[in-house]
């Protein structure tokens, strides 16, 4: 069974631009969550999607958005990029959001550098 | 505020010794805890989990202990190997929170030969 796939692996963008990151969850998994990882703030939850609906949202500005498609693939978008948005963006997939005691499987992440 | 934090940022151990990585949490509503290992350039990898109705759970070379009285979680790695060198994170989840994980700050484990 293939794992969580995130594309692209690396990205360099200029301040003010926007970026879209993609995540394909494990086959059969319907819940996708996104996290931002930085040296200063650690791993922080961005949002979770299930059945094309956002179910949870972290404390990030509205410049961060996401969506999920009918095949459970998810994208996240960051508009008007700032230098502080430079981070590793991780996607995690889980079978369903209702099974609270199940692990989340992470992808390798997309390394975003804003210059 | 609610947080999950680690006591030590870096832990150095000799190969073959046992390692203990600690984690404190503040929210009594947390009912599921997970330890993740993250190697350089990779995403977090599941190690072991424990539900709040348990005190101890063992896996292959790893044991997680949960002390709900003091809101403390620990990960014990037996006979630490060079391949165990990584950053270890504790994370918590609570019923009704979907799959949202709240992570601790992480501990860098360095295994010395």
mmCIF file of C-alpha atoms in Angstrom:
data_model
loop_
_atom_site.group_PDB
_atom_site.id
_atom_site.type_symbol
_atom_site.label_atom_id
_atom_site.label_comp_id
_atom_site.label_asym_id
_atom_site.label_seq_id
_atom_site.Cartn_x
_atom_site.Cartn_y
_atom_site.Cartn_z
ATOM 1 C CA UNK A 1 0.000 0.000 0.000
ATOM 2 C CA UNK A 2 1.438 3.361 -0.999
ATOM 3 C CA UNK A 3 2.034 5.921 1.721
ATOM 4 C CA UNK A 4 1.062 9.563 1.885
ATOM 5 C CA UNK A 5 2.389 11.443 -1.123
ATOM 6 C CA UNK A 6 3.113 15.131 -1.037
ATOM 7 C CA UNK A 7 4.112 17.226 -4.022
ATOM 8 C CA UNK A 8 6.255 19.056 -4.677
ATOM 9 C CA UNK A 9 9.025 18.150 -2.222
ATOM 10 C CA UNK A 10 10.740 21.510 -2.476
ATOM 11 C CA UNK A 11 9.493 24.926 -3.489
ATOM 12 C CA UNK A 12 10.992 28.405 -3.583
ATOM 13 C CA UNK A 13 8.644 31.360 -3.851
ATOM 14 C CA UNK A 14 8.927 35.126 -3.631
ATOM 15 C CA UNK A 15 7.170 37.255 -1.032
ATOM 16 C CA UNK A 16 3.700 38.218 -2.133
ATOM 17 C CA UNK A 17 3.214 35.189 -4.359
ATOM 18 C CA UNK A 18 0.843 32.354 -3.660
ATOM 19 C CA UNK A 19 1.518 28.642 -3.509
ATOM 20 C CA UNK A 20 -0.490 25.428 -3.724
ATOM 21 C CA UNK A 21 0.665 22.197 -2.141
ATOM 22 C CA UNK A 22 -0.800 18.791 -2.840
ATOM 23 C CA UNK A 23 -1.356 15.695 -0.710
ATOM 24 C CA UNK A 24 -2.586 12.255 -1.721
ATOM 25 C CA UNK A 25 -3.575 10.210 1.330
ATOM 26 C CA UNK A 26 -3.196 6.490 1.811
ATOM 27 C CA UNK A 27 -5.736 4.598 -0.265
ATOM 28 C CA UNK A 28 -8.946 4.246 1.696
ATOM 29 C CA UNK A 29 -8.134 7.054 4.120
ATOM 30 C CA UNK A 30 -10.681 9.833 4.026
ATOM 31 C CA UNK A 31 -9.303 12.288 6.572
ATOM 32 C CA UNK A 32 -6.439 14.604 5.666
ATOM 33 C CA UNK A 33 -4.773 17.019 8.054
ATOM 34 C CA UNK A 34 -2.137 19.641 7.393
ATOM 35 C CA UNK A 35 0.632 20.817 9.707
ATOM 36 C CA UNK A 36 3.274 23.501 9.555
ATOM 37 C CA UNK A 37 6.677 22.718 11.029
ATOM 38 C CA UNK A 38 9.191 25.435 11.838
ATOM 39 C CA UNK A 39 12.210 25.464 14.167
ATOM 40 C CA UNK A 40 10.635 28.182 16.282
ATOM 41 C CA UNK A 41 7.035 27.001 16.557
ATOM 42 C CA UNK A 42 7.420 23.272 16.064
ATOM 43 C CA UNK A 43 4.571 21.281 14.571
ATOM 44 C CA UNK A 44 1.336 23.234 14.405
ATOM 45 C CA UNK A 45 -2.027 22.068 13.168
ATOM 46 C CA UNK A 46 -3.417 23.961 10.206
ATOM 47 C CA UNK A 47 -6.677 22.202 9.327
ATOM 48 C CA UNK A 48 -8.369 18.866 8.762
ATOM 49 C CA UNK A 49 -10.608 17.790 5.909
ATOM 50 C CA UNK A 50 -13.017 14.893 5.665
ATOM 51 C CA UNK A 51 -15.543 14.245 2.904
ATOM 52 C CA UNK A 52 -14.537 17.499 1.218
ATOM 53 C CA UNK A 53 -15.444 19.493 4.349
ATOM 54 C CA UNK A 54 -13.155 21.292 6.739
ATOM 55 C CA UNK A 55 -13.716 19.781 10.166
ATOM 56 C CA UNK A 56 -11.069 21.460 12.277
ATOM 57 C CA UNK A 57 -9.003 24.588 11.906
ATOM 58 C CA UNK A 58 -5.903 25.789 13.718
ATOM 59 C CA UNK A 59 -4.885 29.324 14.577
ATOM 60 C CA UNK A 60 -3.568 30.509 11.259
ATOM 61 C CA UNK A 61 -4.550 33.599 9.260
ATOM 62 C CA UNK A 62 -7.027 33.413 6.417
ATOM 63 C CA UNK A 63 -4.143 33.406 3.916
ATOM 64 C CA UNK A 64 -3.916 29.694 4.652
ATOM 65 C CA UNK A 65 -6.687 27.690 3.072
ATOM 66 C CA UNK A 66 -7.322 24.199 1.876
ATOM 67 C CA UNK A 67 -9.726 21.924 0.143
ATOM 68 C CA UNK A 68 -10.373 18.261 -0.388
ATOM 69 C CA UNK A 69 -11.563 16.520 -3.491
ATOM 70 C CA UNK A 70 -13.966 13.628 -3.863
ATOM 71 C CA UNK A 71 -11.064 11.172 -4.162
ATOM 72 C CA UNK A 72 -9.779 12.427 -0.754
ATOM 73 C CA UNK A 73 -6.776 14.192 -2.270
ATOM 74 C CA UNK A 74 -6.193 17.539 -0.626
ATOM 75 C CA UNK A 75 -4.549 20.808 -1.490
ATOM 76 C CA UNK A 76 -3.537 23.695 0.688
ATOM 77 C CA UNK A 77 -2.977 27.206 -0.546
ATOM 78 C CA UNK A 78 -1.059 30.067 0.974
ATOM 79 C CA UNK A 79 -1.654 33.480 -0.534
ATOM 80 C CA UNK A 80 0.423 36.655 -0.209
ATOM 81 C CA UNK A 81 3.433 34.727 1.034
ATOM 82 C CA UNK A 82 5.523 36.138 3.847
ATOM 83 C CA UNK A 83 9.071 35.249 4.847
ATOM 84 C CA UNK A 84 7.692 33.649 7.995
ATOM 85 C CA UNK A 85 5.743 31.145 5.925
ATOM 86 C CA UNK A 86 8.989 29.342 5.154
ATOM 87 C CA UNK A 87 8.478 25.935 6.696
ATOM 88 C CA UNK A 88 8.032 22.242 6.167
ATOM 89 C CA UNK A 89 4.376 21.572 5.410
ATOM 90 C CA UNK A 90 3.260 18.108 6.391
ATOM 91 C CA UNK A 91 0.174 16.214 5.420
ATOM 92 C CA UNK A 92 -1.234 13.377 7.498
ATOM 93 C CA UNK A 93 -3.914 10.897 6.563
ATOM 94 C CA UNK A 94 -6.189 8.885 8.829
ATOM 95 C CA UNK A 95 -9.005 6.432 8.120
ATOM 96 C CA UNK A 96 -11.823 8.542 9.550
ATOM 97 C CA UNK A 97 -12.121 11.438 11.966
ATOM 98 C CA UNK A 98 -14.432 9.531 14.234
ATOM 99 C CA UNK A 99 -11.864 6.935 15.229
ATOM 100 C CA UNK A 100 -10.123 9.073 17.787
ATOM 101 C CA UNK A 101 -7.665 6.435 18.845
ATOM 102 C CA UNK A 102 -6.046 5.800 15.502
ATOM 103 C CA UNK A 103 -2.680 6.979 14.349
ATOM 104 C CA UNK A 104 -2.059 9.494 11.627
ATOM 105 C CA UNK A 105 0.360 8.665 8.825
ATOM 106 C CA UNK A 106 2.547 11.483 7.621
ATOM 107 C CA UNK A 107 3.997 12.278 4.244
ATOM 108 C CA UNK A 108 7.570 13.486 3.765
ATOM 109 C CA UNK A 109 6.438 17.064 3.531
ATOM 110 C CA UNK A 110 6.911 19.993 1.195
ATOM 111 C CA UNK A 111 9.775 22.308 2.067
ATOM 112 C CA UNK A 112 8.650 25.853 1.220
ATOM 113 C CA UNK A 113 11.210 28.643 1.163
ATOM 114 C CA UNK A 114 9.989 32.213 0.753
ATOM 115 C CA UNK A 115 12.603 34.711 -0.405
ATOM 116 C CA UNK B 1 -3.182 27.499 27.854
ATOM 117 C CA UNK B 2 -3.301 23.940 26.617
ATOM 118 C CA UNK B 3 0.077 22.617 25.591
ATOM 119 C CA UNK B 4 2.126 19.516 25.305
ATOM 120 C CA UNK B 5 5.769 20.092 26.102
ATOM 121 C CA UNK B 6 9.030 18.215 26.463
ATOM 122 C CA UNK B 7 11.459 18.631 29.344
ATOM 123 C CA UNK B 8 14.753 18.286 27.470
ATOM 124 C CA UNK B 9 15.603 19.524 23.988
ATOM 125 C CA UNK B 10 18.603 17.174 23.522
ATOM 126 C CA UNK B 11 19.390 13.755 24.934
ATOM 127 C CA UNK B 12 22.704 12.003 24.330
ATOM 128 C CA UNK B 13 23.064 8.308 25.144
ATOM 129 C CA UNK B 14 25.639 5.628 24.542
ATOM 130 C CA UNK B 15 24.823 2.878 22.102
ATOM 131 C CA UNK B 16 23.298 -0.037 23.982
ATOM 132 C CA UNK B 17 22.009 2.060 26.866
ATOM 133 C CA UNK B 18 18.351 2.708 27.532
ATOM 134 C CA UNK B 19 16.853 6.069 26.613
ATOM 135 C CA UNK B 20 14.020 7.861 28.362
ATOM 136 C CA UNK B 21 12.292 10.789 26.720
ATOM 137 C CA UNK B 22 9.772 12.738 28.741
ATOM 138 C CA UNK B 23 6.733 14.789 27.887
ATOM 139 C CA UNK B 24 4.309 16.855 29.948
ATOM 140 C CA UNK B 25 0.789 17.753 28.963
ATOM 141 C CA UNK B 26 -1.610 20.167 30.578
ATOM 142 C CA UNK B 27 -5.042 19.229 29.286
ATOM 143 C CA UNK B 28 -6.921 16.664 31.357
ATOM 144 C CA UNK B 29 -9.249 16.078 28.415
ATOM 145 C CA UNK B 30 -6.438 14.515 26.391
ATOM 146 C CA UNK B 31 -7.292 10.861 25.940
ATOM 147 C CA UNK B 32 -4.940 9.534 23.315
ATOM 148 C CA UNK B 33 -1.210 9.975 23.139
ATOM 149 C CA UNK B 34 1.239 9.131 20.399
ATOM 150 C CA UNK B 35 4.990 9.143 20.103
ATOM 151 C CA UNK B 36 6.476 10.013 16.728
ATOM 152 C CA UNK B 37 10.036 9.761 15.465
ATOM 153 C CA UNK B 38 11.250 12.193 12.852
ATOM 154 C CA UNK B 39 14.484 11.664 10.975
ATOM 155 C CA UNK B 40 16.125 14.417 9.020
ATOM 156 C CA UNK B 41 14.289 15.157 5.790
ATOM 157 C CA UNK B 42 11.375 12.895 6.607
ATOM 158 C CA UNK B 43 7.917 13.218 8.027
ATOM 159 C CA UNK B 44 7.047 11.997 11.536
ATOM 160 C CA UNK B 45 6.827 8.242 11.837
ATOM 161 C CA UNK B 46 4.510 6.524 14.322
ATOM 162 C CA UNK B 47 6.289 4.673 17.125
ATOM 163 C CA UNK B 48 3.706 3.771 19.725
ATOM 164 C CA UNK B 49 0.458 5.045 21.178
ATOM 165 C CA UNK B 50 -1.453 4.795 24.425
ATOM 166 C CA UNK B 51 -5.008 5.537 25.474
ATOM 167 C CA UNK B 52 -5.767 7.474 28.626
ATOM 168 C CA UNK B 53 -7.285 4.394 30.277
ATOM 169 C CA UNK B 54 -3.887 2.690 30.213
ATOM 170 C CA UNK B 55 -0.720 3.246 32.256
ATOM 171 C CA UNK B 56 1.768 1.343 30.166
ATOM 172 C CA UNK B 57 2.113 -0.078 26.708
ATOM 173 C CA UNK B 58 5.002 -1.983 25.215
ATOM 174 C CA UNK B 59 6.186 -2.410 21.670
ATOM 175 C CA UNK B 60 9.335 -3.707 20.117
ATOM 176 C CA UNK B 61 12.164 -2.152 22.205
ATOM 177 C CA UNK B 62 9.865 0.726 23.192
ATOM 178 C CA UNK B 63 7.614 1.306 26.169
ATOM 179 C CA UNK B 64 5.313 4.224 26.795
ATOM 180 C CA UNK B 65 4.282 5.143 30.327
ATOM 181 C CA UNK B 66 1.399 7.442 31.158
ATOM 182 C CA UNK B 67 0.941 9.095 34.532
ATOM 183 C CA UNK B 68 -2.370 10.912 34.459
ATOM 184 C CA UNK B 69 -1.993 12.185 38.014
ATOM 185 C CA UNK B 70 0.918 14.422 37.055
ATOM 186 C CA UNK B 71 0.047 14.595 33.353
ATOM 187 C CA UNK B 72 3.310 13.042 32.297
ATOM 188 C CA UNK B 73 4.212 10.772 29.419
ATOM 189 C CA UNK B 74 7.501 9.013 28.768
ATOM 190 C CA UNK B 75 9.027 6.957 25.999
ATOM 191 C CA UNK B 76 11.594 4.338 26.910
ATOM 192 C CA UNK B 77 13.827 2.888 24.238
ATOM 193 C CA UNK B 78 15.744 -0.226 25.212
ATOM 194 C CA UNK B 79 19.250 -0.936 23.930
ATOM 195 C CA UNK B 80 19.422 2.298 21.951
ATOM 196 C CA UNK B 81 20.925 1.945 18.506
ATOM 197 C CA UNK B 82 22.488 4.469 16.109
ATOM 198 C CA UNK B 83 19.373 4.206 13.960
ATOM 199 C CA UNK B 84 17.351 5.591 16.850
ATOM 200 C CA UNK B 85 19.013 8.979 16.427
ATOM 201 C CA UNK B 86 16.204 11.359 15.527
ATOM 202 C CA UNK B 87 13.829 13.921 16.976
ATOM 203 C CA UNK B 88 11.048 12.433 19.064
ATOM 204 C CA UNK B 89 7.691 14.133 19.514
ATOM 205 C CA UNK B 90 4.832 13.359 21.800
ATOM 206 C CA UNK B 91 1.390 14.283 20.532
ATOM 207 C CA UNK B 92 -2.054 14.239 22.051
ATOM 208 C CA UNK B 93 -5.535 13.941 20.698
ATOM 209 C CA UNK B 94 -8.875 14.207 22.425
ATOM 210 C CA UNK B 95 -12.309 12.800 21.770
ATOM 211 C CA UNK B 96 -14.316 15.220 19.682
ATOM 212 C CA UNK B 97 -11.232 16.842 18.255
ATOM 213 C CA UNK B 98 -11.239 14.815 15.086
ATOM 214 C CA UNK B 99 -7.736 13.959 14.017
ATOM 215 C CA UNK B 100 -6.176 17.169 15.299
ATOM 216 C CA UNK B 101 -2.875 16.401 16.969
ATOM 217 C CA UNK B 102 -1.197 18.772 19.392
ATOM 218 C CA UNK B 103 2.533 18.185 19.368
ATOM 219 C CA UNK B 104 5.199 18.734 21.964
ATOM 220 C CA UNK B 105 8.354 20.654 21.159
ATOM 221 C CA UNK B 106 10.466 17.596 20.413
ATOM 222 C CA UNK B 107 13.609 15.989 21.852
ATOM 223 C CA UNK B 108 16.709 15.380 19.770
ATOM 224 C CA UNK B 109 18.097 11.948 20.629
ATOM 225 C CA UNK B 110 21.775 11.470 19.801
ATOM 226 C CA UNK B 111 23.272 8.010 20.058
ATOM 227 C CA UNK B 112 26.999 7.991 20.670
ATOM 228 C CA UNK B 113 29.058 5.025 19.515
#
